Coordinates of N, CA and C in Angstrom, one line a residue:
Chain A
X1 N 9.2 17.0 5.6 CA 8.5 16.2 6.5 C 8.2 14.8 5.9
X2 N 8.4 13.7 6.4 CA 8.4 12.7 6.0 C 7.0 12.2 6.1
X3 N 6.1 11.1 4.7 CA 4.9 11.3 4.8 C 4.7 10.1 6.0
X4 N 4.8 9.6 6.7 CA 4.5 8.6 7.8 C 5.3 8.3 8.7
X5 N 5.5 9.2 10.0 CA 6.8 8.8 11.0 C 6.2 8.4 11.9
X6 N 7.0 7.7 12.5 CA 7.2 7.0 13.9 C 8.6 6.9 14.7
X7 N 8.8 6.8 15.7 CA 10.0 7.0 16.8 C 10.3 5.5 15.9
X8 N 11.6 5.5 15.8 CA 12.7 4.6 15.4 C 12.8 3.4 16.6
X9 N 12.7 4.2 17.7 CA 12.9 3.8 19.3 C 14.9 3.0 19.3
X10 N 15.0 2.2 20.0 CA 14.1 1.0 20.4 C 13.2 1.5 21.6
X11 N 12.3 1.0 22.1 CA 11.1 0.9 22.7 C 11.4 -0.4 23.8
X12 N 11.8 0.0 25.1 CA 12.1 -1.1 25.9 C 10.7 -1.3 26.9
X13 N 9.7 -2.3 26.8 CA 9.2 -2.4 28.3 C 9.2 -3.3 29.2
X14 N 8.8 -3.4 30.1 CA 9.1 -4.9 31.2 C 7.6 -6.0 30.4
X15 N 7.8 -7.0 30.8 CA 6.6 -8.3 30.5 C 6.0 -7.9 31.6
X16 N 4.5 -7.4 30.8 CA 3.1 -7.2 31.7 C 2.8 -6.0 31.2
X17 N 3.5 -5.0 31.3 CA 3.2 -3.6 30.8 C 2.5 -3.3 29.6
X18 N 2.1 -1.9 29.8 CA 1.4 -2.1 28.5 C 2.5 -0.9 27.4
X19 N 2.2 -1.6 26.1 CA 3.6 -0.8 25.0 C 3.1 0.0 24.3
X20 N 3.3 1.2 24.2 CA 2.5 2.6 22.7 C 3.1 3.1 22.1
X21 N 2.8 2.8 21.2 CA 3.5 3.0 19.8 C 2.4 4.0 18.8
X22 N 3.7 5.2 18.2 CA 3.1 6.1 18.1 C 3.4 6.5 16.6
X23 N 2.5 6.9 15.5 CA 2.7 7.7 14.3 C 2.3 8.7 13.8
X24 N 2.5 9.6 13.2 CA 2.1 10.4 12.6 C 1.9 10.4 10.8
X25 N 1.0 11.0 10.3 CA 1.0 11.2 9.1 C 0.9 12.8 8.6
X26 N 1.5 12.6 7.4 CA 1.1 14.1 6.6 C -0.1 14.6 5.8
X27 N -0.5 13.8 5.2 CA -1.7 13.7 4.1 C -3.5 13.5 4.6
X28 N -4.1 14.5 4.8 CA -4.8 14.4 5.4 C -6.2 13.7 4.7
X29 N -6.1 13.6 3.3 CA -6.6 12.7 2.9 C -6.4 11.1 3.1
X30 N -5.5 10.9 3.9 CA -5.7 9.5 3.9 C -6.5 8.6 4.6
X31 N -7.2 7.4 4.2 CA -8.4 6.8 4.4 C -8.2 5.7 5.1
X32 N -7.1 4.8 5.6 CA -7.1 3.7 6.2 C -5.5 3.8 6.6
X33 N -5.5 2.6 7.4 CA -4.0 2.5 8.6 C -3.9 1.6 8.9
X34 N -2.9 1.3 9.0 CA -2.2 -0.4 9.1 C -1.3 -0.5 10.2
X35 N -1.0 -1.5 10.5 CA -0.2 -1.5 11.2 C 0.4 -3.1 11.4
X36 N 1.5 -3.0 10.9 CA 2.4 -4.2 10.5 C 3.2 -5.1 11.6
X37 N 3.5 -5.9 12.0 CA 4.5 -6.6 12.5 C 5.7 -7.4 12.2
X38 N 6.6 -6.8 12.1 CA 7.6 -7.4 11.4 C 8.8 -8.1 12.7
X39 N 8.9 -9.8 12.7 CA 10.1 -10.1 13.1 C 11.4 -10.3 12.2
X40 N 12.4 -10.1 13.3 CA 13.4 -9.9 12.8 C 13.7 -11.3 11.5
X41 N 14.3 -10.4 10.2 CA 14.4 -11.8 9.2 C 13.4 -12.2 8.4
X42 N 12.0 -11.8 9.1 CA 10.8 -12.6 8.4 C 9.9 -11.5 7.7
X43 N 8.7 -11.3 7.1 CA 8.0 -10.8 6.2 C 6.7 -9.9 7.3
X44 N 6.4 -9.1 7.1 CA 5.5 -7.9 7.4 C 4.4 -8.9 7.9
X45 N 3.6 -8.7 9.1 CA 2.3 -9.4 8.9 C 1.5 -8.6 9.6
X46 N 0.5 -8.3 8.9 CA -0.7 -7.5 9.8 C -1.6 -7.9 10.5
X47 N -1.5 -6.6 11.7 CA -1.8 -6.9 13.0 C -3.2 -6.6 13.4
X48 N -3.3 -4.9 13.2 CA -4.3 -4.4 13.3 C -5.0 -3.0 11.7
X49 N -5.9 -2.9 11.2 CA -6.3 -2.1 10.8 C -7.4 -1.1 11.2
X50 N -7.6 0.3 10.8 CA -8.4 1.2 11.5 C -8.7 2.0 10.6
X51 N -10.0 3.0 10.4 CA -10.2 3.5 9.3 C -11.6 5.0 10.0
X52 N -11.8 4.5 11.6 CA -12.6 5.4 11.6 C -12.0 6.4 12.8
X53 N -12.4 7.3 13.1 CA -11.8 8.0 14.4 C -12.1 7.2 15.6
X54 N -11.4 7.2 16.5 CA -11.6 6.1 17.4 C -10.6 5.2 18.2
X55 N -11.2 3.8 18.8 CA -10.5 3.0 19.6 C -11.4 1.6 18.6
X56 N -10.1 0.8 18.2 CA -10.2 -0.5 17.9 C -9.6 -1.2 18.1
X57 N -10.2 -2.5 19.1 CA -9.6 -3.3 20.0 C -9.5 -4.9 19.6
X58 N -8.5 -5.7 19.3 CA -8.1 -6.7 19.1 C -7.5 -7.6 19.9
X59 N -8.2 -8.4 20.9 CA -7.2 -9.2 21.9 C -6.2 -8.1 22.8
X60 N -5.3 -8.4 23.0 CA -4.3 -7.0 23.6 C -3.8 -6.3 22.8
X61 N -4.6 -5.6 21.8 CA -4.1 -4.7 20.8 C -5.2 -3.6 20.9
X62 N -4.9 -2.8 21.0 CA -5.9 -1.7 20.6 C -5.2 -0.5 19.7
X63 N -5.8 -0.3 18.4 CA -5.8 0.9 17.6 C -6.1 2.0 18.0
X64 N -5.6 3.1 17.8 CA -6.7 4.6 18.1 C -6.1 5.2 16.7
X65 N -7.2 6.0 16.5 CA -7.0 7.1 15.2 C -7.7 8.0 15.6
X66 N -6.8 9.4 15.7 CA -7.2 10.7 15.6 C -7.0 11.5 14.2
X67 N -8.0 11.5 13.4 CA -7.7 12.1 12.0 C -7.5 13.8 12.0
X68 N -7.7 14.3 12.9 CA -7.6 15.7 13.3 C -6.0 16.0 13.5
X69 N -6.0 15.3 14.3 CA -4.2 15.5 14.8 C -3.2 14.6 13.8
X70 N -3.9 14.4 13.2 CA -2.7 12.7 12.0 C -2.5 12.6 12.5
X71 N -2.5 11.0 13.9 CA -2.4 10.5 14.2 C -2.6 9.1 14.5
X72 N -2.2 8.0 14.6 CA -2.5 6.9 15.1 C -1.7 6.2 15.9
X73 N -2.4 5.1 16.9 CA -1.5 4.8 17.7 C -1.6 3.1 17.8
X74 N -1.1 2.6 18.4 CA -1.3 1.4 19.1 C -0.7 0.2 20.0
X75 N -1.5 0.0 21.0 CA -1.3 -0.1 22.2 C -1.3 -1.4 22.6
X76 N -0.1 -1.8 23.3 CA -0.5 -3.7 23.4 C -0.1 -3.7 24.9
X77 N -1.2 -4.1 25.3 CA -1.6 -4.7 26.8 C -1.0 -6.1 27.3
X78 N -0.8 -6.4 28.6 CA 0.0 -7.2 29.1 C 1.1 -7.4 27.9
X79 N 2.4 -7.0 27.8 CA 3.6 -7.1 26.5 C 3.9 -8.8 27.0
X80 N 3.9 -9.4 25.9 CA 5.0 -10.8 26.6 C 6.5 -10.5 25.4
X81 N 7.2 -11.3 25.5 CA 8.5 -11.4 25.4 C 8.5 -11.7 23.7
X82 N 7.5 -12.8 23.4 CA 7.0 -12.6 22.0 C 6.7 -12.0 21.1
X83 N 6.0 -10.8 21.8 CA 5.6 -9.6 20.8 C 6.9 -8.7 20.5
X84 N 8.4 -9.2 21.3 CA 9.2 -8.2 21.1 C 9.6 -8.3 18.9
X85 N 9.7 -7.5 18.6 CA 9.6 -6.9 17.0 C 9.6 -5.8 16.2
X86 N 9.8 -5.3 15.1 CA 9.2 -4.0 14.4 C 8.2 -4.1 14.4
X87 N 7.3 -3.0 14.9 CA 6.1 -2.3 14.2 C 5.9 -1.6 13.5
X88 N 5.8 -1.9 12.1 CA 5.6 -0.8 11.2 C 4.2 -0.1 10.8
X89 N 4.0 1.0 10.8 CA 2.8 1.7 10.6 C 2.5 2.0 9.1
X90 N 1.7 1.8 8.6 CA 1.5 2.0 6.9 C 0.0 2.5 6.8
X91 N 0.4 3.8 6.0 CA -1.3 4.4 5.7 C -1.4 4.4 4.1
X92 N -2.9 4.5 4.3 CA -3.1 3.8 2.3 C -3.8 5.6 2.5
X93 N -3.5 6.1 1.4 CA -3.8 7.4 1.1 C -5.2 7.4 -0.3
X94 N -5.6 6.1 -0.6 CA -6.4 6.1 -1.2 C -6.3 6.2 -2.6
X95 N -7.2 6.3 -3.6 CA -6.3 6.0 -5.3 C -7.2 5.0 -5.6
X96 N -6.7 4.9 -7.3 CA -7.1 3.1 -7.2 C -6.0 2.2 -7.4
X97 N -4.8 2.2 -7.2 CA -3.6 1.8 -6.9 C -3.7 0.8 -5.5
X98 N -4.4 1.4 -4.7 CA -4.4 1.2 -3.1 C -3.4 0.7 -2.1
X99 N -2.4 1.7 -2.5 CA -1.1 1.6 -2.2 C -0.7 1.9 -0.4
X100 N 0.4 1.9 -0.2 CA 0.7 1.8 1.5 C 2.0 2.6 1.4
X101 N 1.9 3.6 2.0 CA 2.7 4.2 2.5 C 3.8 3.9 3.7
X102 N 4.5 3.3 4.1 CA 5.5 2.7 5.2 C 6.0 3.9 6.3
X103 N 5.9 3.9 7.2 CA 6.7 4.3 8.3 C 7.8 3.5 8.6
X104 N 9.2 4.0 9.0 CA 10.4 3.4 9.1 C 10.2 1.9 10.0
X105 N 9.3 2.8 11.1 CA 9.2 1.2 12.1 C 9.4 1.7 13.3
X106 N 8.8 1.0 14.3 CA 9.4 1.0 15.9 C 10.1 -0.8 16.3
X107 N 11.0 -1.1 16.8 CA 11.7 -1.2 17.3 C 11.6 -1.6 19.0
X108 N 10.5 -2.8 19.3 CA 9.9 -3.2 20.7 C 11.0 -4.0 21.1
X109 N 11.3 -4.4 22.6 CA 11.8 -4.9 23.0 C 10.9 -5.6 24.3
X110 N 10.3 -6.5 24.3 CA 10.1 -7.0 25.7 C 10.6 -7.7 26.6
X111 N 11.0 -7.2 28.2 CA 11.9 -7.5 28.7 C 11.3 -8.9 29.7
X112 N 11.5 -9.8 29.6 CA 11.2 -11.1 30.9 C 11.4 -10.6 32.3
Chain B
X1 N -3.8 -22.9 0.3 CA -3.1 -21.9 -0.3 C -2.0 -21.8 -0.1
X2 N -1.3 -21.8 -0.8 CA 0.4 -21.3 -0.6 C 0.3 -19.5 -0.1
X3 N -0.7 -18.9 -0.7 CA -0.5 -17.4 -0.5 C 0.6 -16.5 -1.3
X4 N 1.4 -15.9 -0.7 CA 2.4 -15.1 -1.6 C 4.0 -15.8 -1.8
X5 N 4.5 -16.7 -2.9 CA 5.9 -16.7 -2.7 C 6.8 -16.2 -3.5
X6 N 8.1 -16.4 -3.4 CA 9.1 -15.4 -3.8 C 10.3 -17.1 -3.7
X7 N 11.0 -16.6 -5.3 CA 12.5 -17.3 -5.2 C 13.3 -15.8 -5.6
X8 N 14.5 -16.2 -5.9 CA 15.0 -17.1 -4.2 C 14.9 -16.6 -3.4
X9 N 15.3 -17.2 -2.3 CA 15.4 -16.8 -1.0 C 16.9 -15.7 -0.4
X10 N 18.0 -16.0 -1.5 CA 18.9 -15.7 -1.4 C 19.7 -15.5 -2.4
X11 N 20.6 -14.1 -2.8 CA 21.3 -14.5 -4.3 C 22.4 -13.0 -3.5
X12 N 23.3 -13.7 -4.4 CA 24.6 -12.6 -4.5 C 25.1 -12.0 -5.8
X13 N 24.8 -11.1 -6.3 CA 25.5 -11.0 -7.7 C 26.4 -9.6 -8.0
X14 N 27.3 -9.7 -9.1 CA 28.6 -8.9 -9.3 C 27.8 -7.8 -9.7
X15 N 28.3 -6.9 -9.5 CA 28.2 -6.0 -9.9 C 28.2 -5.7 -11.9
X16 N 26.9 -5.5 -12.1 CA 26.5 -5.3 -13.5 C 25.9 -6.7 -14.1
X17 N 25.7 -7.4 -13.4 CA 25.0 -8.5 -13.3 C 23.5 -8.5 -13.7
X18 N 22.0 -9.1 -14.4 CA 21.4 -9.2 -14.3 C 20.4 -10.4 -13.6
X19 N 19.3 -10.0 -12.8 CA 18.4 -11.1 -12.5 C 16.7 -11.5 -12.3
X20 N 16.2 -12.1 -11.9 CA 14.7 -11.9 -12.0 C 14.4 -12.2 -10.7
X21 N 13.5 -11.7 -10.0 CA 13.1 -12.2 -8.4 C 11.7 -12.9 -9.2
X22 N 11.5 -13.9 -8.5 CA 10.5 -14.3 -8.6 C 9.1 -13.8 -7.8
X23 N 7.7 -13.6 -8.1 CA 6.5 -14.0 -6.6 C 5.7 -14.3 -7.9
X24 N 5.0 -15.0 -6.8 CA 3.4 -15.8 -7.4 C 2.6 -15.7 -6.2
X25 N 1.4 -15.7 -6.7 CA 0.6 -16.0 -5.8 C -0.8 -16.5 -6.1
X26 N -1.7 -17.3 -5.0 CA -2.7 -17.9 -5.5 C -3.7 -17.9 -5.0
X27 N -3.7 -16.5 -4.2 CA -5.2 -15.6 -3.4 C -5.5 -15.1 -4.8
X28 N -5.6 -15.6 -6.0 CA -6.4 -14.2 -7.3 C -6.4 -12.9 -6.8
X29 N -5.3 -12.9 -6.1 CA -5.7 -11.0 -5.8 C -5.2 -10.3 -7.3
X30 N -6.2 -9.1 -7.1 CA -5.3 -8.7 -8.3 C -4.6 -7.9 -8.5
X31 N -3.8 -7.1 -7.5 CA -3.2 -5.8 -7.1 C -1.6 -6.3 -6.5
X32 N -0.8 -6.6 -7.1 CA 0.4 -6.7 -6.7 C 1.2 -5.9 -6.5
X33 N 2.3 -6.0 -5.6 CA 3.2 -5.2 -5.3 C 5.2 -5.4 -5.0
X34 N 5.5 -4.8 -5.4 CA 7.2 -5.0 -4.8 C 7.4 -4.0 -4.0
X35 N 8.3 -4.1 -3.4 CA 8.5 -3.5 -2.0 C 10.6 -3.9 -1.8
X36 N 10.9 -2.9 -1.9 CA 12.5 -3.1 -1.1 C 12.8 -2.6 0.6
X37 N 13.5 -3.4 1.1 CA 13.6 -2.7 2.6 C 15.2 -2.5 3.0
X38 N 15.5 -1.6 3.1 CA 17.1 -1.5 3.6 C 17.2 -1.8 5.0
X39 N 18.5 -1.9 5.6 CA 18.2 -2.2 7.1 C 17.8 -1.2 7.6
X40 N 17.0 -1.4 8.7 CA 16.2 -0.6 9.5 C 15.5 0.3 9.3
X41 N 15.0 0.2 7.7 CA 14.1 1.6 7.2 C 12.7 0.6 7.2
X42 N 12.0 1.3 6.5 CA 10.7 0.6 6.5 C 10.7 0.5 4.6
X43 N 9.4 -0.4 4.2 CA 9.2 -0.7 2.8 C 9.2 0.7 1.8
X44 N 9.4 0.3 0.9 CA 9.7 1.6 -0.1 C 9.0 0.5 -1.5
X45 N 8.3 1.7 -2.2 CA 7.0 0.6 -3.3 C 8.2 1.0 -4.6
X46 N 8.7 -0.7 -5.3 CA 9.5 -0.3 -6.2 C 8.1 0.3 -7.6
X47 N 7.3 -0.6 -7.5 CA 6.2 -0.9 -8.7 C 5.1 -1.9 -8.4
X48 N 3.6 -1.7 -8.9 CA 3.0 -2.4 -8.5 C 1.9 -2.6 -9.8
X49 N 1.1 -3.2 -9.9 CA 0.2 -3.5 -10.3 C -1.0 -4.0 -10.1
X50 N -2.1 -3.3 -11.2 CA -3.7 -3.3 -10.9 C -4.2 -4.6 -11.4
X51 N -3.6 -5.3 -12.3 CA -4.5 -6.4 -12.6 C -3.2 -6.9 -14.1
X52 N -3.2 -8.1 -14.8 CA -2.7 -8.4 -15.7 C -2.6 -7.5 -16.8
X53 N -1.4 -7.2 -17.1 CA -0.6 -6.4 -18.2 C -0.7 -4.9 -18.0
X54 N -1.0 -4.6 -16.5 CA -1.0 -3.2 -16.2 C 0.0 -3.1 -14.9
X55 N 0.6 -2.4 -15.3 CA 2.0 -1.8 -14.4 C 2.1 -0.3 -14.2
X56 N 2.8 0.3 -13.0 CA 3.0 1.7 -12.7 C 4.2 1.8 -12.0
X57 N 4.8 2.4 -12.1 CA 6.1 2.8 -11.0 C 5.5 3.1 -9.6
X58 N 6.5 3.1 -9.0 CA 6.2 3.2 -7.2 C 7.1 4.4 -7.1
X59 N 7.5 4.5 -5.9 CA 8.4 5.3 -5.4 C 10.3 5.0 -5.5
X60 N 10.6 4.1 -5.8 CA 12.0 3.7 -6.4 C 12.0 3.1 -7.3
X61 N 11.9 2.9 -8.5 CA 11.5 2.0 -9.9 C 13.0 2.3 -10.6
X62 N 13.8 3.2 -10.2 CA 15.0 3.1 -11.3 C 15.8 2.2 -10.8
X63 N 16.6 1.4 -12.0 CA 17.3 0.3 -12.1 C 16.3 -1.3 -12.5
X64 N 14.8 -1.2 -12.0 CA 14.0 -1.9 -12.1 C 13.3 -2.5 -13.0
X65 N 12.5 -3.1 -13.6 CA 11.3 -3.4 -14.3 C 11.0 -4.9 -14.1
X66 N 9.2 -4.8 -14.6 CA 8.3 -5.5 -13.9 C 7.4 -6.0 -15.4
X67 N 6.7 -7.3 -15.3 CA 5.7 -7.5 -16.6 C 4.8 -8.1 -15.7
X68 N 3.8 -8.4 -15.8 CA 2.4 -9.0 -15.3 C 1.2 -9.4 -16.5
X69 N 1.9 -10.7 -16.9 CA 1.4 -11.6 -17.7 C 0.0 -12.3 -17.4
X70 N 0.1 -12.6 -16.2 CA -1.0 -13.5 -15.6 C -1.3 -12.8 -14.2
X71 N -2.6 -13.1 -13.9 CA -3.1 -12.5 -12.2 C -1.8 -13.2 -11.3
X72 N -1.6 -14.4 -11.5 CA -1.0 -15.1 -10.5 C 1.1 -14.6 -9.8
X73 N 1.4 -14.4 -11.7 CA 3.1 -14.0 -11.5 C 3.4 -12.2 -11.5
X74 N 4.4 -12.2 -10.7 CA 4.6 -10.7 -11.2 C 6.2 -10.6 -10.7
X75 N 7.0 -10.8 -12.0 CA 8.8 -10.9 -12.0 C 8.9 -9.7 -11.2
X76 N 10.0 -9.6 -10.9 CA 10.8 -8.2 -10.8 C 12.0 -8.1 -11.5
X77 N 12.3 -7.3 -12.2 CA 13.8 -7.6 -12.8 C 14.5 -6.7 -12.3
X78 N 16.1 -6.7 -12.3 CA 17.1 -6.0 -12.1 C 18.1 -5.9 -13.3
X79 N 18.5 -5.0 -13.8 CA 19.6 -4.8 -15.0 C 21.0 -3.9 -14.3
X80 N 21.8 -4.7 -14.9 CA 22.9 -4.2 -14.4 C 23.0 -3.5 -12.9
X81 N 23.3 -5.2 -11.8 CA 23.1 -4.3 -10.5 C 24.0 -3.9 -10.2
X82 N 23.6 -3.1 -9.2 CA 24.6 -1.8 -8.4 C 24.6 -2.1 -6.9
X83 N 25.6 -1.5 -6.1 CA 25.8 -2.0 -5.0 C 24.4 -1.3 -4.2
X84 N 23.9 -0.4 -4.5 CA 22.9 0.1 -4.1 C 21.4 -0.5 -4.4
X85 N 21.3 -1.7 -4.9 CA 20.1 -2.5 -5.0 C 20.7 -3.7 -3.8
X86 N 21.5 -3.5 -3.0 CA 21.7 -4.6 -1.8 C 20.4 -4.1 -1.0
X87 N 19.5 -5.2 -0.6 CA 18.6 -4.7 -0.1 C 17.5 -6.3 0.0
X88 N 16.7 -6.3 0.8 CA 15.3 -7.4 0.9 C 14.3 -6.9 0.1
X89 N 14.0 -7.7 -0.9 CA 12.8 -7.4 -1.7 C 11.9 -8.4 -1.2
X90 N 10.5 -7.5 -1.1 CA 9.1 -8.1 -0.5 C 8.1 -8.0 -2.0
X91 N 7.3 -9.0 -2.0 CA 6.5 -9.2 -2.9 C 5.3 -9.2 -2.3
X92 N 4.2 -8.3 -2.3 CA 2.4 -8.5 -1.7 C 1.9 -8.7 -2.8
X93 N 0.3 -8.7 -2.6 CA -1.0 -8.7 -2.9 C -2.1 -8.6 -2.2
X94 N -3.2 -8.1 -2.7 CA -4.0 -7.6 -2.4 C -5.1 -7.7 -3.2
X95 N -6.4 -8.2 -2.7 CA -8.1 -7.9 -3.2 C -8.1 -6.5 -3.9
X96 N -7.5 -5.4 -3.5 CA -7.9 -4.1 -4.0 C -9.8 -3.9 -4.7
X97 N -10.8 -4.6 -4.1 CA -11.7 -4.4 -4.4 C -12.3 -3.6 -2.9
X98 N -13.7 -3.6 -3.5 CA -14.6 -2.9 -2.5 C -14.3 -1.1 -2.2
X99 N -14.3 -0.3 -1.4 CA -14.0 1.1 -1.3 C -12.9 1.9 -1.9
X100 N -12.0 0.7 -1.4 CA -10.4 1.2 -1.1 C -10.2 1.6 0.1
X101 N -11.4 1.6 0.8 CA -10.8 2.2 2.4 C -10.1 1.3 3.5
X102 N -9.9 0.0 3.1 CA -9.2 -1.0 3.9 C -8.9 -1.5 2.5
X103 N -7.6 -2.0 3.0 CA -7.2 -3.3 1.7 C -5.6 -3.8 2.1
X104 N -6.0 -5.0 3.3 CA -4.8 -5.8 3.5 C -3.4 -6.1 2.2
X105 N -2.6 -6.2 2.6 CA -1.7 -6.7 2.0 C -0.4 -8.0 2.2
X106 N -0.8 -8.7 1.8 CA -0.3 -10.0 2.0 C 1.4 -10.4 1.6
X107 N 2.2 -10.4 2.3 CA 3.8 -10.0 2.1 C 4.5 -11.7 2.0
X108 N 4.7 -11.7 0.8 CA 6.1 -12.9 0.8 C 6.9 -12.7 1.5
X109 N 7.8 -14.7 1.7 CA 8.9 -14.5 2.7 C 10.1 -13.6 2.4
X110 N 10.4 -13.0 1.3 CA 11.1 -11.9 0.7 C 12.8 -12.4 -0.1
X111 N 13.2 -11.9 -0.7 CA 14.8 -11.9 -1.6 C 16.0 -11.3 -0.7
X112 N 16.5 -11.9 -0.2 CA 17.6 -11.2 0.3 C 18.6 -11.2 -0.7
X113 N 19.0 -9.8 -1.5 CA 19.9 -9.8 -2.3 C 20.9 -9.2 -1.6
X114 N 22.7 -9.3 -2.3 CA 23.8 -8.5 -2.1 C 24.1 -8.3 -3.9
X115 N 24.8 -7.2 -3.7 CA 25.6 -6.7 -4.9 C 26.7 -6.9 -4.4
X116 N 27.8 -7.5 -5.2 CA 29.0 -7.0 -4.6 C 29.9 -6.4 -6.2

């Protein structure tokens, strides 16, 4: 079992819709979650982070974390054509390293 | 701030070749990191570091090595590459203070290397 998955996708939706993007983890000690944006060519930039069980909301972004089910999610409301990108999911498992674990990525596409 | 950067931007080298990637950075974070990405996978931690003259392996470190002389630099080296170091290397940092239960990491524009 791989320690951080997510659907590869690609992930097609129309402009307006809303997009969910989904991961799992293995390690149930882990303490924090990330969640990256990568365009094509360019460098990782973070989008959203989450650390408690719940819903955390950023502009049209909302986080959820269910630490029971290792899970995390996140959700981008009205999609524009912009946000089309990798989303990479990365959990810090804690240490004093404070290292990040990667998920492969999803793979959004927003359609005009 | 400049934030995190990285030379080059681009290099091609023969096979058995050596090189040095460059990052610097000038957030004083003190937690640096390398990171390689193959297509379509996600980051993989070559080696990283807690603070000046302290280094640890990551999850891929063979073929690799790293020194961290100053807060600011943190080389990467490669010895005798192999077609299998073709790959985007990412350089972060990070505060690594307070809990550990959040701790952003700040990603250079990255190395696009080829072996050939």
């Amino acid at each position: 079992q791989k320690e951080v998955e997510q659907n590869s996708g690609p992930l097609s939706v129309p402009e307006g819709a809303i997009a969910s993007l989904n991961c799992t983890y293995s390690d149930r000690g882990s303490q924090s979650f990330f969640w990256y944006r990568q365009y094509s060519g360019k460098s990782p930039e973070l989008i959203m982070f989450i650390y408690s069980n719940g819903d955390k909301e950023d502009g049209r972004f909302t986080a959820q974390l269910n630490k029971a089910s290792q899970y995390v999610s996140l959700l981008i409301r009205d999609s524009q054509p912009s946000d089309s990108a990798t989303y990479l999911c990365a959990v810090n498992r804690g240490g004093s390293a404070r290292q990040l674990t990667f998920g492969s990525g999803t793979q959004l596409t927003v359609l005009p | 701030n400049a934030g995190v950067t990285q030379t080059p931007k681009f290099r091609i080298l023969k096979i058995g070749q050596s090189m040095t990637l460059q990052c610097a950075q000038d957030m004083n974070h003190n937690y640096m990191y390398w990171y390689r990405q193959d297509p379509g996978m996600g980051l993989k931690l070559i080696y990283y570091s807690v603070g000046a003259g302290i280094t640890d392996k990551g999850e891929v470190p063979n073929g690799y090595n790293v020194s961290r002389s100053t807060t600011e630099d943190f080389p990467l080296r490669l010895e005798l590459a192999a077609p299998s170091q073709t790959s985007v290397y990412f350089c972060a940092s990070s505060y690594g203070l307070g809990t550990g239960v959040y701790n952003e990491q700040f990603f250079g524009p990255g190395t696009r290397l080829t072996v050939l």
